[in-house]
Amino acid sequence: MASHGTVKAVNALTARWAATLPHDGTVFAAAGVWPLLGLLADGAAGPARQELSDALGIPAAGAATAARDVLSTLGATRGLAAALGLWTRGTLPLEPAWLDRLPADVHGRLTGDPDSDQSRLDAWAAACTQGQIEAMPVTVDEDTLLVLAGALTLRTDWIRPFTPGAMAAETGPWRGMDLAALHRTTSLPHRVGVADTTAGPLTELRIIGTQGIDVHLYLGPPEATAGQVLTAAVDALHHRRAMVPGSQLPYGAPGPGLSVSRVPSVDGEPALHVSTVPFTVKAHHDLLNHPDLFGLRTATDASRGHFPGISAKPLAVQAAAQTMTATFGARGFRSAAVTAFGAVAGGIPRHPFRAREVSVRFDRPFGFLALHSASRLVLNAGWVTSPDTLKEDF
């Protein structure tokens, strides 16, 4: 099981990555990158080792152990599947000590035929993600000596499904769109909350999954960027006392997308009304566009080698990328990521009571985090700008 310190380190990479995001819809999985960086750091030396350690947020000496712990946590969780793959050319000698620290049966061979090798690696990506990712995010060429890759898939079903419907946004960028919507009413207003963050007031909705995997939706002020909202969201995971639950929020509009009122009630039970949108987000990330974020600036200098702990033959990072997809629907959430490094509720009731009623609407761009509920490890994060719209046969 990954330690609390390791979880915080992975989540810190999520927050730093989020800060670099554009305004477009996207999804990413730092939990898919971090273990691979850890394995690279374990075999690195010199400035590359220090840069990778800084990106990881832990000493390089413990990086391989921490990487295995993260992979073990992911693989032991229902609804999650994690796979690791290593392929090398026969001409590349590997250090036995480094190879021994990898899980068993992950090492394959590159033939040197780029088309054949690419086809096999693409097939691995598709098989490990049940076809959600059809190709490896990096391209194999004649110079590729090593490919280190990880696949992460997630599937969780909601304990209480949503009801499909429609929704109209009165303001914002989705105004005028025929939005498909998901609606749900519960008696658990504490599932929503508001935190005062550096990005302004942040509304959080927690949606509980059946496999110990939850999805949180986040709505910030209209002017807040994707990076600001998601960075604040990750911070809020580790500072829960700052989150005021819906059962304690003041009446009125205490946060983005929220309204709290006191209404006539049959039984006096509180209610939480949720309206959001279904969505599918896909993204491809070239990690070398942000080499300092991932500790890869020196490691890509091909004028010399940086990984003597991996091979006596000089190695430099040739490519690093992640491809990902995530879908949020009425019954659950699923996502898949492949990361690779190349080296190289009728009638008219009586209302004798009054009760708290909380309503939350996600009808403009918002962020989300999918996380392992027990450890609070963020599995993937994203920003929704293109929600699903109503089909003509709805």
Short mmCIF file of C-alpha atoms in Angstrom, two decimals:
data_model
loop_
_atom_site.label_atom_id
_atom_site.label_comp_id
_atom_site.label_asym_id
_atom_site.label_seq_id
_atom_site.Cartn_x
_atom_site.Cartn_y
_atom_site.Cartn_z
CA MET A 1 0.00 0.00 0.00
CA ALA A 2 1.33 3.44 -0.91
CA SER A 3 2.27 5.51 2.13
CA HIS A 4 0.61 8.81 3.01
CA GLY A 5 3.79 10.62 1.95
CA THR A 6 3.80 8.90 -1.44
CA VAL A 7 0.12 9.73 -2.00
CA LYS A 8 0.82 13.39 -1.23
CA ALA A 9 3.78 13.33 -3.64
CA VAL A 10 1.68 11.89 -6.48
CA ASN A 11 -1.13 14.37 -5.77
CA ALA A 12 1.39 17.22 -5.72
CA LEU A 13 2.42 16.27 -9.27
CA THR A 14 -1.28 16.30 -10.19
CA ALA A 15 -1.60 19.84 -8.82
CA ARG A 16 1.52 21.10 -10.61
CA TRP A 17 0.41 19.50 -13.88
CA ALA A 18 -3.05 21.04 -13.48
CA ALA A 19 -1.47 24.48 -13.18
CA THR A 20 -0.13 24.14 -16.74
CA LEU A 21 -3.48 23.28 -18.34
CA PRO A 22 -4.99 25.29 -21.18
CA HIS A 23 -8.65 26.36 -21.15
CA ASP A 24 -9.69 23.46 -23.40
CA GLY A 25 -11.26 20.30 -22.06
CA THR A 26 -8.69 17.71 -21.06
CA VAL A 27 -7.95 14.77 -18.79
CA PHE A 28 -4.68 13.49 -17.35
CA ALA A 29 -3.35 10.91 -14.90
CA ALA A 30 -0.32 11.85 -12.84
CA ALA A 31 -0.79 8.49 -11.10
CA GLY A 32 0.10 6.91 -14.44
CA VAL A 33 3.25 9.00 -14.91
CA TRP A 34 4.65 9.05 -11.37
CA PRO A 35 5.61 5.34 -11.05
CA LEU A 36 7.45 5.46 -14.39
CA LEU A 37 9.37 8.55 -13.31
CA GLY A 38 10.23 6.68 -10.11
CA LEU A 39 11.67 3.74 -12.02
CA LEU A 40 13.68 6.09 -14.24
CA ALA A 41 14.97 8.01 -11.21
CA ASP A 42 16.12 4.74 -9.63
CA GLY A 43 18.46 4.16 -12.58
CA ALA A 44 19.51 7.77 -13.18
CA ALA A 45 22.67 9.59 -12.12
CA GLY A 46 23.92 13.15 -11.92
CA PRO A 47 21.66 16.13 -12.67
CA ALA A 48 19.01 13.90 -14.29
CA ARG A 49 18.63 11.95 -11.04
CA GLN A 50 18.19 15.14 -9.02
CA GLU A 51 15.67 16.60 -11.47
CA LEU A 52 13.62 13.41 -11.44
CA SER A 53 13.75 13.34 -7.64
CA ASP A 54 12.51 16.94 -7.52
CA ALA A 55 9.65 16.10 -9.88
CA LEU A 56 8.71 13.06 -7.80
CA GLY A 57 8.87 14.95 -4.52
CA ILE A 58 10.82 12.14 -2.83
CA PRO A 59 14.50 11.06 -2.77
CA ALA A 60 15.55 9.03 -5.79
CA ALA A 61 16.98 6.34 -3.49
CA GLY A 62 13.47 5.32 -2.47
CA ALA A 63 11.80 5.97 -5.81
CA ALA A 64 11.67 2.38 -7.08
CA THR A 65 10.10 1.12 -3.86
CA ALA A 66 7.55 3.93 -3.85
CA ALA A 67 6.76 3.30 -7.54
CA ARG A 68 6.11 -0.38 -6.82
CA ASP A 69 3.92 0.57 -3.86
CA VAL A 70 1.80 2.85 -6.06
CA LEU A 71 1.46 0.16 -8.71
CA SER A 72 0.56 -2.37 -6.00
CA THR A 73 -2.10 -0.05 -4.56
CA LEU A 74 -3.59 0.49 -8.00
CA GLY A 75 -3.55 -3.19 -8.87
CA ALA A 76 -5.13 -4.26 -5.57
CA THR A 77 -8.14 -1.93 -5.87
CA ARG A 78 -11.40 -3.23 -7.32
CA GLY A 79 -12.32 -1.26 -10.38
CA LEU A 80 -8.70 -0.42 -11.13
CA ALA A 81 -6.22 -2.23 -13.33
CA ALA A 82 -2.58 -1.25 -13.70
CA ALA A 83 -0.03 -2.76 -16.06
CA LEU A 84 3.67 -2.12 -16.59
CA GLY A 85 5.65 -2.97 -19.71
CA LEU A 86 9.34 -2.79 -20.60
CA TRP A 87 10.73 -3.53 -24.04
CA THR A 88 14.40 -3.34 -25.00
CA ARG A 89 16.60 -4.08 -27.97
CA GLY A 90 18.78 -7.14 -27.69
CA THR A 91 21.83 -4.90 -28.08
CA LEU A 92 21.00 -3.03 -24.85
CA PRO A 93 22.45 -4.68 -21.73
CA LEU A 94 20.32 -4.08 -18.64
CA GLU A 95 21.61 -3.81 -15.09
CA PRO A 96 20.26 -6.88 -13.24
CA ALA A 97 19.71 -4.94 -10.01
CA TRP A 98 17.43 -2.43 -11.74
CA LEU A 99 15.55 -5.11 -13.65
CA ASP A 100 15.04 -7.10 -10.44
CA ARG A 101 13.22 -4.15 -8.88
CA LEU A 102 10.56 -4.29 -11.59
CA PRO A 103 7.55 -6.60 -11.29
CA ALA A 104 8.05 -10.03 -12.77
CA ASP A 105 7.17 -10.86 -16.38
CA VAL A 106 7.09 -7.28 -17.70
CA HIS A 107 10.20 -7.44 -19.92
CA GLY A 108 9.82 -7.94 -23.66
CA ARG A 109 12.07 -7.44 -26.65
CA LEU A 110 12.21 -4.89 -29.44
CA THR A 111 13.16 -6.50 -32.76
CA GLY A 112 14.51 -3.36 -34.39
CA ASP A 113 11.75 -3.41 -37.01
CA PRO A 114 9.80 -0.22 -36.17
CA ASP A 115 6.57 -1.32 -37.83
CA SER A 116 6.53 -4.70 -36.13
CA ASP A 117 7.52 -3.28 -32.76
CA GLN A 118 4.96 -0.47 -32.98
CA SER A 119 2.24 -2.96 -33.82
CA ARG A 120 3.07 -5.13 -30.79
CA LEU A 121 3.22 -2.15 -28.44
CA ASP A 122 -0.05 -0.75 -29.78
CA ALA A 123 -1.66 -4.14 -29.23
CA TRP A 124 -0.39 -4.12 -25.63
CA ALA A 125 -1.94 -0.68 -25.02
CA ALA A 126 -5.28 -1.79 -26.47
CA ALA A 127 -5.32 -5.06 -24.52
CA CYS A 128 -4.44 -3.37 -21.22
CA THR A 129 -7.21 -0.77 -21.61
CA GLN A 130 -9.96 -3.00 -23.02
CA GLY A 131 -9.68 -1.14 -26.33
CA GLN A 132 -10.18 2.33 -24.87
CA ILE A 133 -6.66 3.36 -25.95
CA GLU A 134 -5.82 1.86 -29.32
CA ALA A 135 -2.17 2.87 -29.66
CA MET A 136 0.95 3.52 -27.63
CA PRO A 137 1.43 7.27 -27.11
CA VAL A 138 5.05 7.18 -28.34
CA THR A 139 6.39 6.10 -31.72
CA VAL A 140 9.10 3.48 -32.07
CA ASP A 141 11.81 4.15 -34.65
CA GLU A 142 15.14 2.64 -35.68
CA ASP A 143 16.94 4.42 -32.84
CA THR A 144 14.63 3.31 -30.02
CA LEU A 145 16.49 1.08 -27.58
CA LEU A 146 14.02 0.98 -24.68
CA VAL A 147 10.34 1.64 -24.08
CA LEU A 148 8.93 1.82 -20.54
CA ALA A 149 5.14 2.07 -20.40
CA GLY A 150 2.27 1.93 -17.96
CA ALA A 151 -1.46 1.46 -18.44
CA LEU A 152 -4.11 2.48 -15.93
CA THR A 153 -7.82 1.76 -16.27
CA LEU A 154 -10.59 2.75 -13.90
CA ARG A 155 -14.23 1.77 -13.71
CA THR A 156 -16.67 2.59 -10.94
CA ASP A 157 -20.46 2.36 -10.76
CA TRP A 158 -22.46 4.89 -8.79
CA ILE A 159 -24.11 3.63 -5.61
CA ARG A 160 -27.11 5.73 -6.65
CA PRO A 161 -27.44 6.17 -10.44
CA PHE A 162 -28.43 9.46 -12.01
CA THR A 163 -31.61 9.99 -14.02
CA PRO A 164 -30.95 11.18 -17.60
CA GLY A 165 -32.76 14.34 -18.67
CA ALA A 166 -32.17 17.77 -20.12
CA MET A 167 -30.84 21.06 -18.85
CA ALA A 168 -30.51 24.63 -20.12
CA ALA A 169 -27.76 26.99 -19.01
CA GLU A 170 -29.03 30.51 -18.45
CA THR A 171 -25.57 32.07 -18.54
CA GLY A 172 -22.02 31.20 -19.47
CA PRO A 173 -20.43 29.45 -22.46
CA TRP A 174 -23.05 26.66 -22.54
CA ARG A 175 -25.98 29.06 -22.84
CA GLY A 176 -28.23 28.15 -25.76
CA MET A 177 -26.97 24.56 -25.97
CA ASP A 178 -29.37 21.62 -25.73
CA LEU A 179 -27.54 19.97 -22.87
CA ALA A 180 -28.01 16.36 -21.95
CA ALA A 181 -28.24 16.25 -18.18
CA LEU A 182 -27.98 13.90 -15.23
CA HIS A 183 -30.23 14.53 -12.22
CA ARG A 184 -30.29 13.01 -8.76
CA THR A 185 -31.91 13.82 -5.40
CA THR A 186 -30.63 12.45 -2.09
CA SER A 187 -31.10 13.20 1.60
CA LEU A 188 -27.34 13.68 2.07
CA PRO A 189 -26.55 17.40 1.73
CA HIS A 190 -23.06 16.85 3.17
CA ARG A 191 -22.06 15.31 -0.18
CA VAL A 192 -21.66 18.88 -1.40
CA GLY A 193 -19.47 21.51 0.21
CA VAL A 194 -17.72 24.83 -0.32
CA ALA A 195 -14.12 25.77 0.43
CA ASP A 196 -12.52 29.19 0.39
CA THR A 197 -9.42 28.72 -1.81
CA THR A 198 -6.80 30.74 -3.62
CA ALA A 199 -9.01 30.42 -6.72
CA GLY A 200 -12.01 31.81 -4.84
CA PRO A 201 -14.98 29.87 -3.47
CA LEU A 202 -14.90 26.28 -4.71
CA THR A 203 -17.95 24.01 -4.80
CA GLU A 204 -17.23 20.29 -4.44
CA LEU A 205 -19.70 17.48 -5.15
CA ARG A 206 -18.66 13.98 -4.05
CA ILE A 207 -20.14 11.10 -6.03
CA ILE A 208 -19.55 7.76 -4.34
CA GLY A 209 -18.69 4.69 -6.38
CA THR A 210 -19.21 1.06 -5.48
CA GLN A 211 -15.58 -0.04 -5.82
CA GLY A 212 -14.00 2.40 -3.37
CA ILE A 213 -13.38 4.85 -6.19
CA ASP A 214 -15.11 8.22 -5.99
CA VAL A 215 -15.44 11.10 -8.43
CA HIS A 216 -15.53 14.69 -7.22
CA LEU A 217 -16.85 17.54 -9.38
CA TYR A 218 -15.56 21.07 -8.82
CA LEU A 219 -17.07 24.40 -9.83
CA GLY A 220 -15.16 27.60 -9.23
CA PRO A 221 -15.92 31.25 -9.97
CA PRO A 222 -16.72 31.93 -13.64
CA GLU A 223 -13.40 33.71 -14.14
CA ALA A 224 -11.28 30.90 -12.60
CA THR A 225 -9.14 28.89 -15.00
CA ALA A 226 -8.94 25.11 -15.26
CA GLY A 227 -5.53 25.15 -13.61
CA GLN A 228 -6.68 27.32 -10.73
CA VAL A 229 -9.76 25.19 -10.02
CA LEU A 230 -8.01 21.82 -10.19
CA THR A 231 -5.00 22.98 -8.19
CA ALA A 232 -7.35 24.24 -5.48
CA ALA A 233 -9.32 20.99 -5.68
CA VAL A 234 -6.26 18.83 -4.99
CA ASP A 235 -5.30 21.10 -2.10
CA ALA A 236 -8.83 20.77 -0.67
CA LEU A 237 -8.44 16.97 -0.58
CA HIS A 238 -5.72 17.34 2.02
CA HIS A 239 -7.35 20.18 3.99
CA ARG A 240 -10.84 18.81 4.65
CA ARG A 241 -11.48 21.15 7.57
CA ALA A 242 -11.64 24.02 5.09
CA MET A 243 -14.61 22.37 3.33
CA VAL A 244 -17.97 23.51 4.77
CA PRO A 245 -20.54 20.75 4.12
CA GLY A 246 -23.97 21.44 2.64
CA SER A 247 -25.62 20.68 5.98
CA GLN A 248 -23.83 23.72 7.47
CA LEU A 249 -23.87 26.17 4.58
CA PRO A 250 -25.76 29.44 5.04
CA TYR A 251 -29.01 30.01 3.15
CA GLY A 252 -28.79 31.77 -0.19
CA ALA A 253 -26.05 31.20 -2.77
CA PRO A 254 -23.04 30.23 -0.65
CA GLY A 255 -20.92 28.91 -3.50
CA PRO A 256 -20.67 28.55 -7.28
CA GLY A 257 -23.67 26.73 -8.71
CA LEU A 258 -25.26 26.39 -5.27
CA SER A 259 -28.50 27.49 -3.68
CA VAL A 260 -29.59 26.68 -0.12
CA SER A 261 -33.13 27.31 1.09
CA ARG A 262 -35.72 26.17 3.63
CA VAL A 263 -38.80 24.65 2.01
CA PRO A 264 -42.02 22.86 3.00
CA SER A 265 -41.42 19.16 3.53
CA VAL A 266 -43.44 16.03 4.11
CA ASP A 267 -40.99 14.47 6.58
CA GLY A 268 -38.55 17.24 7.50
CA GLU A 269 -35.65 15.40 5.86
CA PRO A 270 -33.03 17.55 4.09
CA ALA A 271 -32.56 17.18 0.34
CA LEU A 272 -29.72 17.60 -2.11
CA HIS A 273 -30.72 18.14 -5.75
CA VAL A 274 -27.92 17.58 -8.24
CA SER A 275 -27.90 18.54 -11.92
CA THR A 276 -24.82 17.94 -14.02
CA VAL A 277 -23.87 16.83 -17.52
CA PRO A 278 -22.56 13.57 -18.96
CA PHE A 279 -19.26 13.91 -20.78
CA THR A 280 -16.40 12.17 -22.53
CA VAL A 281 -12.97 13.81 -22.51
CA LYS A 282 -9.96 12.64 -24.51
CA ALA A 283 -6.42 14.01 -24.52
CA HIS A 284 -2.88 13.36 -25.66
CA HIS A 285 -0.04 14.92 -23.67
CA ASP A 286 3.54 15.28 -24.86
CA LEU A 287 5.33 15.32 -21.50
CA LEU A 288 8.42 16.85 -23.09
CA ASN A 289 6.47 20.07 -23.63
CA HIS A 290 6.92 20.55 -19.87
CA PRO A 291 10.32 18.93 -19.18
CA ASP A 292 10.88 20.71 -15.86
CA LEU A 293 7.49 19.60 -14.52
CA PHE A 294 8.42 15.95 -15.05
CA GLY A 295 12.14 16.26 -14.28
CA LEU A 296 13.12 15.40 -17.85
CA ARG A 297 15.16 18.40 -19.04
CA THR A 298 18.62 16.89 -18.53
CA ALA A 299 17.42 13.36 -19.23
CA THR A 300 16.59 14.32 -22.85
CA ASP A 301 20.12 15.54 -23.59
CA ALA A 302 21.23 12.89 -26.07
CA SER A 303 24.84 14.06 -26.07
CA ARG A 304 25.50 11.79 -23.09
CA GLY A 305 23.89 9.05 -21.03
CA HIS A 306 21.94 9.62 -17.82
CA PHE A 307 20.84 6.16 -16.65
CA PRO A 308 23.85 4.03 -15.68
CA GLY A 309 21.68 2.23 -13.17
CA ILE A 310 19.56 0.92 -16.07
CA SER A 311 22.27 0.12 -18.60
CA ALA A 312 26.01 0.52 -19.04
CA LYS A 313 25.19 1.77 -22.52
CA PRO A 314 24.48 5.54 -22.54
CA LEU A 315 20.75 6.27 -22.60
CA ALA A 316 18.69 9.46 -22.96
CA VAL A 317 14.94 9.97 -23.02
CA GLN A 318 13.76 10.17 -26.62
CA ALA A 319 10.00 10.58 -26.08
CA ALA A 320 7.51 10.75 -23.23
CA ALA A 321 3.75 10.98 -23.65
CA GLN A 322 0.35 10.03 -22.26
CA THR A 323 -2.92 9.27 -24.04
CA MET A 324 -6.11 9.25 -21.98
CA THR A 325 -9.90 9.07 -22.15
CA ALA A 326 -12.58 9.44 -19.46
CA THR A 327 -16.37 9.06 -19.59
CA PHE A 328 -18.90 10.18 -16.95
CA GLY A 329 -22.44 8.83 -17.32
CA ALA A 330 -25.68 8.04 -15.53
CA ARG A 331 -24.45 4.75 -14.05
CA GLY A 332 -20.76 5.34 -13.51
CA PHE A 333 -17.36 6.57 -14.60
CA ARG A 334 -14.60 4.91 -16.56
CA SER A 335 -11.22 6.03 -17.79
CA ALA A 336 -8.06 4.68 -19.36
CA ALA A 337 -4.56 6.09 -19.64
CA VAL A 338 -1.41 4.80 -21.29
CA THR A 339 1.88 6.53 -20.49
CA ALA A 340 5.14 5.69 -22.21
CA PHE A 341 8.75 6.74 -22.19
CA GLY A 342 11.00 5.94 -25.13
CA ALA A 343 14.70 5.98 -24.71
CA VAL A 344 16.22 7.06 -27.12
CA ALA A 345 -38.90 10.77 -6.28
CA GLY A 346 -46.29 11.58 -6.93
CA GLY A 347 -49.54 13.19 -5.71
CA ILE A 348 -50.11 16.40 -3.74
CA PRO A 349 -48.54 15.72 -0.33
CA ARG A 350 -49.12 17.57 2.93
CA HIS A 351 -46.13 19.56 4.17
CA PRO A 352 -46.25 19.74 7.96
CA PHE A 353 -42.46 20.33 8.22
CA ARG A 354 -39.81 22.58 6.78
CA ALA A 355 -36.45 21.26 5.69
CA ARG A 356 -33.11 22.34 4.28
CA GLU A 357 -32.91 22.02 0.49
CA VAL A 358 -29.57 22.28 -1.30
CA SER A 359 -29.38 22.46 -5.09
CA VAL A 360 -26.20 22.35 -7.16
CA ARG A 361 -25.89 22.78 -10.94
CA PHE A 362 -22.85 22.17 -13.08
CA ASP A 363 -23.96 24.07 -16.18
CA ARG A 364 -20.66 25.67 -17.20
CA PRO A 365 -17.07 24.37 -17.47
CA PHE A 366 -15.95 22.47 -14.37
CA GLY A 367 -13.22 20.19 -13.11
CA PHE A 368 -13.21 16.65 -11.80
CA LEU A 369 -10.98 14.33 -9.81
CA ALA A 370 -11.31 10.55 -9.70
CA LEU A 371 -9.71 9.20 -6.57
CA HIS A 372 -9.05 6.13 -4.48
CA SER A 373 -11.34 6.93 -1.57
CA ALA A 374 -9.32 5.19 1.16
CA SER A 375 -5.96 6.85 0.44
CA ARG A 376 -7.23 9.97 -1.40
CA LEU A 377 -4.79 9.20 -4.21
CA VAL A 378 -5.91 11.14 -7.29
CA LEU A 379 -6.15 8.65 -10.15
CA ASN A 380 -6.99 11.17 -12.84
CA ALA A 381 -8.10 14.75 -13.20
CA GLY A 382 -9.80 16.72 -15.92
CA TRP A 383 -11.62 19.79 -17.14
CA VAL A 384 -14.96 19.64 -18.97
CA THR A 385 -15.68 22.22 -21.67
CA SER A 386 -17.68 20.13 -24.19
CA PRO A 387 -20.56 18.34 -22.43
CA ASP A 388 -22.76 15.83 -24.18
CA THR A 389 -25.75 17.33 -25.93
CA LEU A 390 -29.22 15.92 -26.36
CA LYS A 391 -29.67 13.30 -29.05
CA GLU A 392 -32.57 13.77 -31.43
CA ASP A 393 -34.15 10.51 -30.25
CA PHE A 394 -33.90 11.43 -26.55
#
